[in-house]
PDB file of C-alpha atoms in Angstrom:
ATOM      1  CA  MET U   1     102.353  68.977 -41.019  1.00  0.00           C
ATOM      2  CA  THR U   2     104.314  71.538 -43.051  1.00  0.00           C
ATOM      3  CA  MET U   3     107.524  70.976 -44.918  1.00  0.00           C
ATOM      4  CA  THR U   4     109.440  73.290 -42.575  1.00  0.00           C
ATOM      5  CA  THR U   5     108.976  70.970 -39.585  1.00  0.00           C
ATOM      6  CA  ALA U   6     110.516  67.911 -41.227  1.00  0.00           C
ATOM      7  CA  VAL U   7     114.189  68.916 -40.735  1.00  0.00           C
ATOM      8  CA  GLN U   8     115.477  70.361 -37.466  1.00  0.00           C
ATOM      9  CA  PRO U   9     117.278  73.760 -37.684  1.00  0.00           C
ATOM     10  CA  ASN U  10     120.649  72.334 -36.592  1.00  0.00           C
ATOM     11  CA  VAL U  11     120.500  69.820 -39.449  1.00  0.00           C
ATOM     12  CA  VAL U  12     120.682  72.665 -41.963  1.00  0.00           C
ATOM     13  CA  GLU U  13     124.082  73.637 -40.559  1.00  0.00           C
ATOM     14  CA  VAL U  14     125.185  70.018 -40.682  1.00  0.00           C
ATOM     15  CA  THR U  15     124.241  69.795 -44.349  1.00  0.00           C
ATOM     16  CA  ARG U  16     126.343  72.861 -45.056  1.00  0.00           C
ATOM     17  CA  GLN U  17     129.449  71.873 -43.114  1.00  0.00           C
ATOM     18  CA  THR U  18     130.029  68.107 -42.876  1.00  0.00           C
ATOM     19  CA  LEU U  19     131.349  65.684 -45.447  1.00  0.00           C
ATOM     20  CA  SER U  20     128.883  63.965 -47.756  1.00  0.00           C
ATOM     21  CA  ASP U  21     127.102  60.866 -46.466  1.00  0.00           C
ATOM     22  CA  PRO U  22     126.134  58.655 -49.445  1.00  0.00           C
ATOM     23  CA  ALA U  23     125.401  55.662 -47.183  1.00  0.00           C
ATOM     24  CA  LEU U  24     122.869  57.752 -45.238  1.00  0.00           C
ATOM     25  CA  THR U  25     124.310  56.819 -41.848  1.00  0.00           C
ATOM     26  CA  ARG U  26     123.663  60.291 -40.459  1.00  0.00           C
ATOM     27  CA  ARG U  27     121.269  61.994 -42.831  1.00  0.00           C
ATOM     28  CA  THR U  28     118.215  61.354 -44.970  1.00  0.00           C
ATOM     29  CA  PRO U  29     118.371  61.353 -48.796  1.00  0.00           C
ATOM     30  CA  GLY U  30     116.818  64.817 -48.793  1.00  0.00           C
ATOM     31  CA  GLU U  31     119.391  66.203 -46.367  1.00  0.00           C
ATOM     32  CA  GLU U  32     122.227  64.689 -48.408  1.00  0.00           C
ATOM     33  CA  PHE U  33     120.796  66.192 -51.596  1.00  0.00           C
ATOM     34  CA  ALA U  34     120.246  69.613 -49.986  1.00  0.00           C
ATOM     35  CA  TRP U  35     123.844  69.594 -48.719  1.00  0.00           C
ATOM     36  CA  ALA U  36     125.192  68.920 -52.226  1.00  0.00           C
ATOM     37  CA  VAL U  37     122.989  71.542 -53.888  1.00  0.00           C
ATOM     38  CA  SER U  38     123.917  74.184 -51.291  1.00  0.00           C
ATOM     39  CA  ARG U  39     127.604  73.689 -52.209  1.00  0.00           C
ATOM     40  CA  ASP U  40     127.021  73.953 -55.959  1.00  0.00           C
ATOM     41  CA  ARG U  41     126.649  77.403 -57.464  1.00  0.00           C
ATOM     42  CA  GLY U  42     127.043  76.406 -61.094  1.00  0.00           C
ATOM     43  CA  THR U  43     124.528  75.896 -63.878  1.00  0.00           C
ATOM     44  CA  ASP U  44     125.179  72.223 -64.579  1.00  0.00           C
ATOM     45  CA  ASP U  45     123.114  69.313 -63.307  1.00  0.00           C
ATOM     46  CA  VAL U  46     123.958  67.993 -59.840  1.00  0.00           C
ATOM     47  CA  THR U  47     123.842  64.231 -59.239  1.00  0.00           C
ATOM     48  CA  VAL U  48     124.048  62.864 -55.704  1.00  0.00           C
ATOM     49  CA  PRO U  49     124.775  59.105 -55.500  1.00  0.00           C
ATOM     50  CA  ILE U  50     122.920  57.269 -52.733  1.00  0.00           C
ATOM     51  CA  GLN U  51     124.170  53.913 -51.443  1.00  0.00           C
ATOM     52  CA  GLY U  52     120.762  52.476 -50.706  1.00  0.00           C
ATOM     53  CA  TYR U  53     117.341  51.812 -52.147  1.00  0.00           C
ATOM     54  CA  LEU U  54     115.367  55.060 -52.319  1.00  0.00           C
ATOM     55  CA  PRO U  55     111.798  53.622 -52.219  1.00  0.00           C
ATOM     56  CA  SER U  56     112.563  52.212 -48.753  1.00  0.00           C
ATOM     57  CA  ALA U  57     113.751  55.584 -47.406  1.00  0.00           C
ATOM     58  CA  PHE U  58     110.357  57.335 -47.222  1.00  0.00           C
ATOM     59  CA  PRO U  59     110.328  58.605 -43.594  1.00  0.00           C
ATOM     60  CA  LEU U  60     106.681  57.909 -42.795  1.00  0.00           C
ATOM     61  CA  PHE U  61     107.189  54.158 -43.241  1.00  0.00           C
ATOM     62  CA  THR U  62     108.645  54.182 -39.720  1.00  0.00           C
ATOM     63  CA  THR U  63     105.568  55.733 -38.117  1.00  0.00           C
ATOM     64  CA  ARG U  64     102.550  54.227 -39.856  1.00  0.00           C
ATOM     65  CA  PRO U  65     101.718  50.620 -40.763  1.00  0.00           C
ATOM     66  CA  ARG U  66     101.002  51.009 -44.453  1.00  0.00           C
ATOM     67  CA  TYR U  67     102.506  48.254 -46.569  1.00  0.00           C
ATOM     68  CA  THR U  68     103.627  48.658 -50.163  1.00  0.00           C
ATOM     69  CA  VAL U  69     104.077  45.678 -52.498  1.00  0.00           C
ATOM     70  CA  ARG U  70     107.776  45.621 -51.611  1.00  0.00           C
ATOM     71  CA  HIS U  71     106.962  45.153 -47.932  1.00  0.00           C
ATOM     72  CA  LEU U  72     105.492  41.741 -48.775  1.00  0.00           C
ATOM     73  CA  LEU U  73     108.684  40.517 -50.447  1.00  0.00           C
ATOM     74  CA  LYS U  74     112.020  39.317 -49.192  1.00  0.00           C
ATOM     75  CA  VAL U  75     114.938  41.503 -50.300  1.00  0.00           C
ATOM     76  CA  ALA U  76     118.449  40.384 -51.205  1.00  0.00           C
ATOM     77  CA  SER U  77     121.500  42.611 -51.568  1.00  0.00           C
ATOM     78  CA  VAL U  78     123.238  41.757 -54.836  1.00  0.00           C
ATOM     79  CA  SER U  79     126.086  42.965 -57.008  1.00  0.00           C
ATOM     80  CA  ASP U  80     125.304  45.428 -59.780  1.00  0.00           C
ATOM     81  CA  ARG U  81     124.931  42.771 -62.482  1.00  0.00           C
ATOM     82  CA  ASP U  82     122.538  40.041 -63.611  1.00  0.00           C
ATOM     83  CA  THR U  83     121.758  37.582 -60.810  1.00  0.00           C
ATOM     84  CA  ALA U  84     121.266  33.828 -61.121  1.00  0.00           C
ATOM     85  CA  TYR U  85     118.357  32.213 -59.280  1.00  0.00           C
ATOM     86  CA  VAL U  86     116.335  28.991 -59.232  1.00  0.00           C
ATOM     87  CA  HIS U  87     112.904  28.955 -60.892  1.00  0.00           C
ATOM     88  CA  GLU U  88     110.393  26.162 -60.306  1.00  0.00           C
ATOM     89  CA  ALA U  89     107.411  25.529 -62.577  1.00  0.00           C
ATOM     90  CA  ILE U  90     104.446  23.197 -62.422  1.00  0.00           C
ATOM     91  CA  THR U  91     104.750  20.301 -64.852  1.00  0.00           C
ATOM     92  CA  GLY U  92     102.120  17.838 -65.985  1.00  0.00           C
ATOM     93  CA  GLY U  93      99.155  20.118 -65.238  1.00  0.00           C
ATOM     94  CA  ARG U  94      99.012  19.142 -61.561  1.00  0.00           C
ATOM     95  CA  ASP U  95      97.796  22.065 -59.433  1.00  0.00           C
ATOM     96  CA  THR U  96      95.725  20.476 -56.645  1.00  0.00           C
ATOM     97  CA  PRO U  97      97.186  18.402 -53.802  1.00  0.00           C
ATOM     98  CA  GLY U  98      96.482  14.865 -52.743  1.00  0.00           C
ATOM     99  CA  ASN U  99      97.213  13.316 -49.378  1.00  0.00           C
ATOM    100  CA  THR U 100     100.647  11.931 -50.171  1.00  0.00           C
ATOM    101  CA  TYR U 101     103.794  13.778 -51.209  1.00  0.00           C
ATOM    102  CA  ASP U 102     103.816  12.087 -54.597  1.00  0.00           C
ATOM    103  CA  SER U 103     100.321  13.458 -55.296  1.00  0.00           C
ATOM    104  CA  THR U 104     101.205  17.079 -54.435  1.00  0.00           C
ATOM    105  CA  PRO U 105     101.979  19.658 -57.142  1.00  0.00           C
ATOM    106  CA  GLU U 106     105.442  20.431 -55.737  1.00  0.00           C
ATOM    107  CA  SER U 107     106.520  16.803 -56.142  1.00  0.00           C
ATOM    108  CA  ALA U 108     106.437  17.428 -59.908  1.00  0.00           C
ATOM    109  CA  PHE U 109     107.885  20.936 -60.011  1.00  0.00           C
ATOM    110  CA  GLY U 110     110.559  21.334 -62.674  1.00  0.00           C
ATOM    111  CA  SER U 111     113.580  23.409 -61.616  1.00  0.00           C
ATOM    112  CA  SER U 112     115.820  25.567 -63.782  1.00  0.00           C
ATOM    113  CA  VAL U 113     118.481  28.214 -63.248  1.00  0.00           C
ATOM    114  CA  ARG U 114     117.548  31.600 -64.659  1.00  0.00           C
ATOM    115  CA  SER U 115     119.085  35.065 -64.673  1.00  0.00           C
ATOM    116  CA  ALA U 116     117.354  38.206 -63.407  1.00  0.00           C
ATOM    117  CA  GLU U 117     118.283  41.465 -65.089  1.00  0.00           C
ATOM    118  CA  LEU U 118     118.408  44.701 -63.149  1.00  0.00           C
ATOM    119  CA  THR U 119     116.442  47.731 -64.282  1.00  0.00           C
ATOM    120  CA  ASP U 120     116.262  51.408 -63.349  1.00  0.00           C
ATOM    121  CA  LEU U 121     113.251  53.128 -61.814  1.00  0.00           C
ATOM    122  CA  TYR U 122     112.895  56.897 -62.248  1.00  0.00           C
ATOM    123  CA  VAL U 123     110.564  59.657 -61.223  1.00  0.00           C
ATOM    124  CA  ASP U 124     110.841  63.343 -62.203  1.00  0.00           C
ATOM    125  CA  VAL U 125     109.303  66.100 -60.071  1.00  0.00           C
ATOM    126  CA  ALA U 126     109.297  69.833 -60.797  1.00  0.00           C
ATOM    127  CA  VAL U 127     111.165  72.067 -58.334  1.00  0.00           C
ATOM    128  CA  PRO U 128     109.111  75.069 -57.157  1.00  0.00           C
ATOM    129  CA  ASP U 129     110.706  78.490 -57.631  1.00  0.00           C
ATOM    130  CA  GLY U 130     112.820  79.499 -54.654  1.00  0.00           C
ATOM    131  CA  LEU U 131     113.090  76.002 -53.173  1.00  0.00           C
ATOM    132  CA  LEU U 132     116.790  75.613 -53.962  1.00  0.00           C
ATOM    133  CA  ASP U 133     117.515  78.591 -51.699  1.00  0.00           C
ATOM    134  CA  GLU U 134     115.857  76.875 -48.697  1.00  0.00           C
ATOM    135  CA  PRO U 135     117.986  73.828 -47.728  1.00  0.00           C
ATOM    136  CA  ALA U 136     115.712  72.574 -44.944  1.00  0.00           C
ATOM    137  CA  LEU U 137     112.622  72.925 -47.104  1.00  0.00           C
ATOM    138  CA  LEU U 138     114.392  71.279 -50.048  1.00  0.00           C
ATOM    139  CA  ALA U 139     115.431  68.318 -47.878  1.00  0.00           C
ATOM    140  CA  ALA U 140     111.865  67.813 -46.658  1.00  0.00           C
ATOM    141  CA  PHE U 141     110.500  68.130 -50.211  1.00  0.00           C
ATOM    142  CA  ILE U 142     112.770  65.303 -51.346  1.00  0.00           C
ATOM    143  CA  ASP U 143     112.083  63.065 -48.341  1.00  0.00           C
ATOM    144  CA  PHE U 144     108.321  63.548 -48.110  1.00  0.00           C
ATOM    145  CA  ARG U 145     107.159  64.399 -51.627  1.00  0.00           C
ATOM    146  CA  VAL U 146     109.665  62.986 -54.124  1.00  0.00           C
ATOM    147  CA  LEU U 147     110.308  59.676 -52.351  1.00  0.00           C
ATOM    148  CA  VAL U 148     106.601  58.939 -51.958  1.00  0.00           C
ATOM    149  CA  ARG U 149     106.326  59.151 -55.746  1.00  0.00           C
ATOM    150  CA  MET U 150     109.153  56.633 -56.040  1.00  0.00           C
ATOM    151  CA  GLY U 151     106.973  54.282 -54.037  1.00  0.00           C
ATOM    152  CA  VAL U 152     104.171  54.658 -56.582  1.00  0.00           C
ATOM    153  CA  VAL U 153     106.548  53.900 -59.459  1.00  0.00           C
ATOM    154  CA  GLU U 154     107.863  50.880 -57.569  1.00  0.00           C
ATOM    155  CA  ASN U 155     104.332  49.535 -56.952  1.00  0.00           C
ATOM    156  CA  GLU U 156     103.478  49.991 -60.628  1.00  0.00           C
ATOM    157  CA  SER U 157     106.671  48.253 -61.734  1.00  0.00           C
ATOM    158  CA  LEU U 158     106.264  45.269 -59.414  1.00  0.00           C
ATOM    159  CA  LEU U 159     102.614  44.754 -60.351  1.00  0.00           C
ATOM    160  CA  HIS U 160     102.550  45.636 -64.048  1.00  0.00           C
ATOM    161  CA  GLY U 161     106.184  45.239 -65.076  1.00  0.00           C
ATOM    162  CA  THR U 162     108.625  47.697 -66.624  1.00  0.00           C
ATOM    163  CA  ALA U 163     108.746  48.989 -70.184  1.00  0.00           C
ATOM    164  CA  ASP U 164     112.062  47.247 -70.837  1.00  0.00           C
ATOM    165  CA  GLY U 165     110.552  43.882 -69.852  1.00  0.00           C
ATOM    166  CA  ARG U 166     113.158  43.187 -67.173  1.00  0.00           C
ATOM    167  CA  ILE U 167     110.425  43.098 -64.524  1.00  0.00           C
ATOM    168  CA  GLU U 168     107.579  40.904 -65.759  1.00  0.00           C
ATOM    169  CA  GLY U 169     105.011  42.174 -63.245  1.00  0.00           C
ATOM    170  CA  LEU U 170     103.268  40.030 -60.651  1.00  0.00           C
ATOM    171  CA  LEU U 171      99.849  40.460 -62.289  1.00  0.00           C
ATOM    172  CA  SER U 172     101.024  38.890 -65.541  1.00  0.00           C
ATOM    173  CA  LEU U 173     103.476  36.201 -64.465  1.00  0.00           C
ATOM    174  CA  THR U 174     103.701  33.077 -66.584  1.00  0.00           C
ATOM    175  CA  GLY U 175     102.311  30.430 -64.243  1.00  0.00           C
ATOM    176  CA  LEU U 176     100.110  32.816 -62.246  1.00  0.00           C
ATOM    177  CA  ARG U 177      96.890  31.086 -61.169  1.00  0.00           C
ATOM    178  CA  THR U 178      93.535  32.855 -61.405  1.00  0.00           C
ATOM    179  CA  GLY U 179      90.090  32.587 -59.882  1.00  0.00           C
ATOM    180  CA  PRO U 180      86.739  34.390 -59.545  1.00  0.00           C
ATOM    181  CA  PHE U 181      86.092  37.098 -56.984  1.00  0.00           C
ATOM    182  CA  GLY U 182      82.551  36.491 -55.740  1.00  0.00           C
ATOM    183  CA  ASP U 183      80.180  38.839 -53.969  1.00  0.00           C
ATOM    184  CA  ASP U 184      81.263  37.676 -50.502  1.00  0.00           C
ATOM    185  CA  VAL U 185      84.677  39.325 -50.210  1.00  0.00           C
ATOM    186  CA  SER U 186      85.672  37.617 -46.972  1.00  0.00           C
ATOM    187  CA  GLU U 187      84.795  34.178 -48.316  1.00  0.00           C
ATOM    188  CA  ALA U 188      86.614  34.845 -51.596  1.00  0.00           C
ATOM    189  CA  LEU U 189      89.812  35.850 -49.818  1.00  0.00           C
ATOM    190  CA  THR U 190      89.812  33.024 -47.309  1.00  0.00           C
ATOM    191  CA  MET U 191      89.081  30.417 -49.960  1.00  0.00           C
ATOM    192  CA  GLY U 192      91.712  32.048 -52.155  1.00  0.00           C
ATOM    193  CA  ALA U 193      94.273  31.842 -49.350  1.00  0.00           C
ATOM    194  CA  ALA U 194      93.574  28.135 -49.098  1.00  0.00           C
ATOM    195  CA  ARG U 195      94.079  27.785 -52.861  1.00  0.00           C
ATOM    196  CA  VAL U 196      97.469  29.494 -52.575  1.00  0.00           C
ATOM    197  CA  GLU U 197      98.494  26.697 -50.241  1.00  0.00           C
ATOM    198  CA  ASP U 198      97.512  24.007 -52.762  1.00  0.00           C
ATOM    199  CA  THR U 199     100.966  24.391 -54.309  1.00  0.00           C
ATOM    200  CA  GLY U 200     102.817  24.051 -51.006  1.00  0.00           C
ATOM    201  CA  GLY U 201     103.095  27.725 -50.160  1.00  0.00           C
ATOM    202  CA  SER U 202     101.712  29.663 -47.215  1.00  0.00           C
ATOM    203  CA  CYS U 203      99.544  32.675 -48.014  1.00  0.00           C
ATOM    204  CA  ASP U 204     101.380  35.517 -46.311  1.00  0.00           C
ATOM    205  CA  GLY U 205     100.191  38.550 -48.268  1.00  0.00           C
ATOM    206  CA  ILE U 206      97.487  40.225 -50.324  1.00  0.00           C
ATOM    207  CA  VAL U 207      97.689  43.265 -52.590  1.00  0.00           C
ATOM    208  CA  ALA U 208      94.437  45.230 -52.773  1.00  0.00           C
ATOM    209  CA  HIS U 209      93.142  48.516 -54.144  1.00  0.00           C
ATOM    210  CA  PRO U 210      92.493  51.023 -51.314  1.00  0.00           C
ATOM    211  CA  ALA U 211      88.732  50.667 -51.826  1.00  0.00           C
ATOM    212  CA  LEU U 212      88.953  46.953 -51.094  1.00  0.00           C
ATOM    213  CA  TYR U 213      91.372  47.483 -48.198  1.00  0.00           C
ATOM    214  CA  TRP U 214      89.013  49.812 -46.347  1.00  0.00           C
ATOM    215  CA  GLN U 215      86.102  47.466 -47.010  1.00  0.00           C
ATOM    216  CA  LEU U 216      88.129  44.720 -45.325  1.00  0.00           C
ATOM    217  CA  LEU U 217      88.738  47.018 -42.368  1.00  0.00           C
ATOM    218  CA  ARG U 218      85.042  47.839 -42.078  1.00  0.00           C
ATOM    219  CA  ASP U 219      83.821  44.252 -42.080  1.00  0.00           C
ATOM    220  CA  GLY U 220      86.543  42.942 -39.750  1.00  0.00           C
ATOM    221  CA  THR U 221      88.301  40.770 -42.327  1.00  0.00           C
ATOM    222  CA  LEU U 222      91.504  42.833 -42.172  1.00  0.00           C
ATOM    223  CA  ALA U 223      91.987  42.199 -38.456  1.00  0.00           C
ATOM    224  CA  LYS U 224      91.377  38.477 -38.944  1.00  0.00           C
ATOM    225  CA  LEU U 225      93.938  38.319 -41.734  1.00  0.00           C
ATOM    226  CA  ASN U 226      96.477  40.221 -39.651  1.00  0.00           C
ATOM    227  CA  SER U 227      95.912  37.862 -36.738  1.00  0.00           C
ATOM    228  CA  VAL U 228      97.237  34.928 -38.781  1.00  0.00           C
ATOM    229  CA  GLY U 229     100.164  36.844 -40.252  1.00  0.00           C
ATOM    230  CA  VAL U 230      98.715  37.877 -43.608  1.00  0.00           C
ATOM    231  CA  LYS U 231      99.867  41.377 -44.546  1.00  0.00           C
ATOM    232  CA  VAL U 232      97.575  43.404 -46.811  1.00  0.00           C
ATOM    233  CA  ALA U 233      99.272  46.000 -48.997  1.00  0.00           C
ATOM    234  CA  ARG U 234      97.132  48.684 -50.587  1.00  0.00           C
ATOM    235  CA  THR U 235      97.981  50.660 -53.694  1.00  0.00           C
ATOM    236  CA  ARG U 236      96.152  52.546 -56.435  1.00  0.00           C
ATOM    237  CA  MET U 237      98.252  50.578 -58.915  1.00  0.00           C
ATOM    238  CA  MET U 238      96.090  47.516 -58.183  1.00  0.00           C
ATOM    239  CA  PRO U 239      93.007  47.423 -60.437  1.00  0.00           C
ATOM    240  CA  HIS U 240      89.534  47.676 -58.918  1.00  0.00           C
ATOM    241  CA  GLY U 241      87.774  44.332 -58.523  1.00  0.00           C
ATOM    242  CA  LYS U 242      90.995  42.331 -58.233  1.00  0.00           C
ATOM    243  CA  ALA U 243      93.130  40.996 -55.397  1.00  0.00           C
ATOM    244  CA  LEU U 244      96.533  39.334 -55.608  1.00  0.00           C
ATOM    245  CA  LEU U 245      97.138  36.658 -52.986  1.00  0.00           C
ATOM    246  CA  GLY U 246     100.331  34.722 -52.558  1.00  0.00           C
ATOM    247  CA  ASP U 247     103.239  33.321 -50.671  1.00  0.00           C
ATOM    248  CA  PHE U 248     105.160  36.466 -51.523  1.00  0.00           C
ATOM    249  CA  ARG U 249     108.299  35.809 -49.512  1.00  0.00           C
ATOM    250  CA  ALA U 250     108.851  32.362 -51.013  1.00  0.00           C
ATOM    251  CA  ALA U 251     107.684  33.150 -54.537  1.00  0.00           C
ATOM    252  CA  VAL U 252     109.885  36.135 -55.432  1.00  0.00           C
ATOM    253  CA  THR U 253     112.938  38.066 -54.272  1.00  0.00           C
ATOM    254  CA  LEU U 254     113.503  41.785 -54.796  1.00  0.00           C
ATOM    255  CA  LEU U 255     117.142  42.276 -55.814  1.00  0.00           C
ATOM    256  CA  ASP U 256     118.819  45.403 -54.446  1.00  0.00           C
ATOM    257  CA  PRO U 257     122.286  46.395 -55.752  1.00  0.00           C
ATOM    258  CA  ASN U 258     122.284  49.523 -53.530  1.00  0.00           C
ATOM    259  CA  VAL U 259     122.493  51.864 -56.525  1.00  0.00           C
ATOM    260  CA  SER U 260     120.409  55.035 -56.314  1.00  0.00           C
ATOM    261  CA  SER U 261     120.792  58.720 -57.021  1.00  0.00           C
ATOM    262  CA  ILE U 262     119.020  62.055 -56.841  1.00  0.00           C
ATOM    263  CA  THR U 263     119.722  64.540 -59.637  1.00  0.00           C
ATOM    264  CA  LEU U 264     118.952  68.225 -59.966  1.00  0.00           C
ATOM    265  CA  ARG U 265     118.186  68.599 -63.675  1.00  0.00           C
ATOM    266  CA  ARG U 266     118.449  72.290 -64.371  1.00  0.00           C
ATOM    267  CA  LYS U 267     115.820  73.757 -66.702  1.00  0.00           C
ATOM    268  CA  ALA U 268     114.782  70.248 -67.838  1.00  0.00           C
ATOM    269  CA  GLY U 269     111.037  70.766 -67.324  1.00  0.00           C
ATOM    270  CA  PRO U 270     108.540  71.387 -70.133  1.00  0.00           C
ATOM    271  CA  ASN U 271     108.477  75.100 -69.285  1.00  0.00           C
ATOM    272  CA  GLY U 272     112.164  75.424 -68.489  1.00  0.00           C
ATOM    273  CA  GLU U 273     111.782  74.759 -64.766  1.00  0.00           C
ATOM    274  CA  ASP U 274     114.314  72.776 -62.752  1.00  0.00           C
ATOM    275  CA  MET U 275     113.465  69.124 -62.139  1.00  0.00           C
ATOM    276  CA  VAL U 276     114.497  66.583 -59.527  1.00  0.00           C
ATOM    277  CA  ARG U 277     115.008  63.024 -60.728  1.00  0.00           C
ATOM    278  CA  ALA U 278     115.048  60.200 -58.176  1.00  0.00           C
ATOM    279  CA  HIS U 279     116.498  56.925 -59.416  1.00  0.00           C
ATOM    280  CA  SER U 280     116.984  53.419 -58.040  1.00  0.00           C
ATOM    281  CA  ARG U 281     118.139  50.169 -59.612  1.00  0.00           C
ATOM    282  CA  MET U 282     116.417  46.883 -58.764  1.00  0.00           C
ATOM    283  CA  GLY U 283     115.532  43.461 -60.081  1.00  0.00           C
ATOM    284  CA  LEU U 284     113.046  40.684 -59.393  1.00  0.00           C
ATOM    285  CA  ALA U 285     113.783  36.959 -59.204  1.00  0.00           C
ATOM    286  CA  VAL U 286     110.631  34.878 -59.721  1.00  0.00           C
ATOM    287  CA  HIS U 287     111.046  31.497 -58.055  1.00  0.00           C
ATOM    288  CA  LEU U 288     107.480  30.133 -57.809  1.00  0.00           C
ATOM    289  CA  PRO U 289     104.890  31.990 -59.910  1.00  0.00           C
ATOM    290  CA  GLN U 290     102.294  29.320 -59.096  1.00  0.00           C
ATOM    291  CA  HIS U 291     102.345  30.542 -55.469  1.00  0.00           C
ATOM    292  CA  PHE U 292     100.299  33.558 -56.625  1.00  0.00           C
ATOM    293  CA  LEU U 293      96.546  33.656 -57.180  1.00  0.00           C
ATOM    294  CA  LEU U 294      94.782  36.565 -58.866  1.00  0.00           C
ATOM    295  CA  LEU U 295      91.096  36.934 -58.016  1.00  0.00           C
ATOM    296  CA  SER U 296      88.983  38.989 -60.440  1.00  0.00           C
ATOM    297  CA  ARG U 297      85.369  40.097 -60.714  1.00  0.00           C
TER     298      ARG U 297
END
């Protein structure tokens, strides 16, 4: 597939003639950005506000079943400010269930109200010479090449946290449980899924490195997991020899204030080239960190 096939010819005229569409009801982020750039003949930066969450706008998500970390989470629309949420922690060192409610870990969970701060995700990509003069090509470059990089930054942020500390990172949560990853991958994952449910959750997702994902496909484990509703997300941001299992939808909530933008940063590159910056704001509320289990070799 080439970049020139991503936007139909009549869309180029639309991007030149119609009003802007920040809510993306008619156009993609790339088309909206190309429209704005085609109208601007100055030398200043051009910022296009987007009323949405850019990592979710990558077009190929609609045509292929590849899950990112975000696809395992529930998402809540929030105001553009800190958000209160309920956090529950294990107390008294109880992490294995008995056969009565009083002997289960969740019967002793301690609840508190916390506040999740929002943070900003960015990615900068160099603009090839001549691209700004080709609106259809520019739109496709944003939609298919810049937005996919936003997905990588999002995966990194959700797994490892952000530099400002506002996202702790699922791999280093306080209260995260851990376990060994034995030689039998299928056994390790199925036993791990059962351990997730010790704390009252339901294992609904796994994050794996691509090498592990394709191994699961080869040995049939992936199909078995899918058959019981366990989604497996694959990303290079997950370390080799590790797998993160959890009740993702109950344990955390991705907070989306619908604040994003795409900026043409003129001559901002290391060699004076134009750059495109994609930006989205998000937060993460961690309700039940003990619903995650990290397996490691």
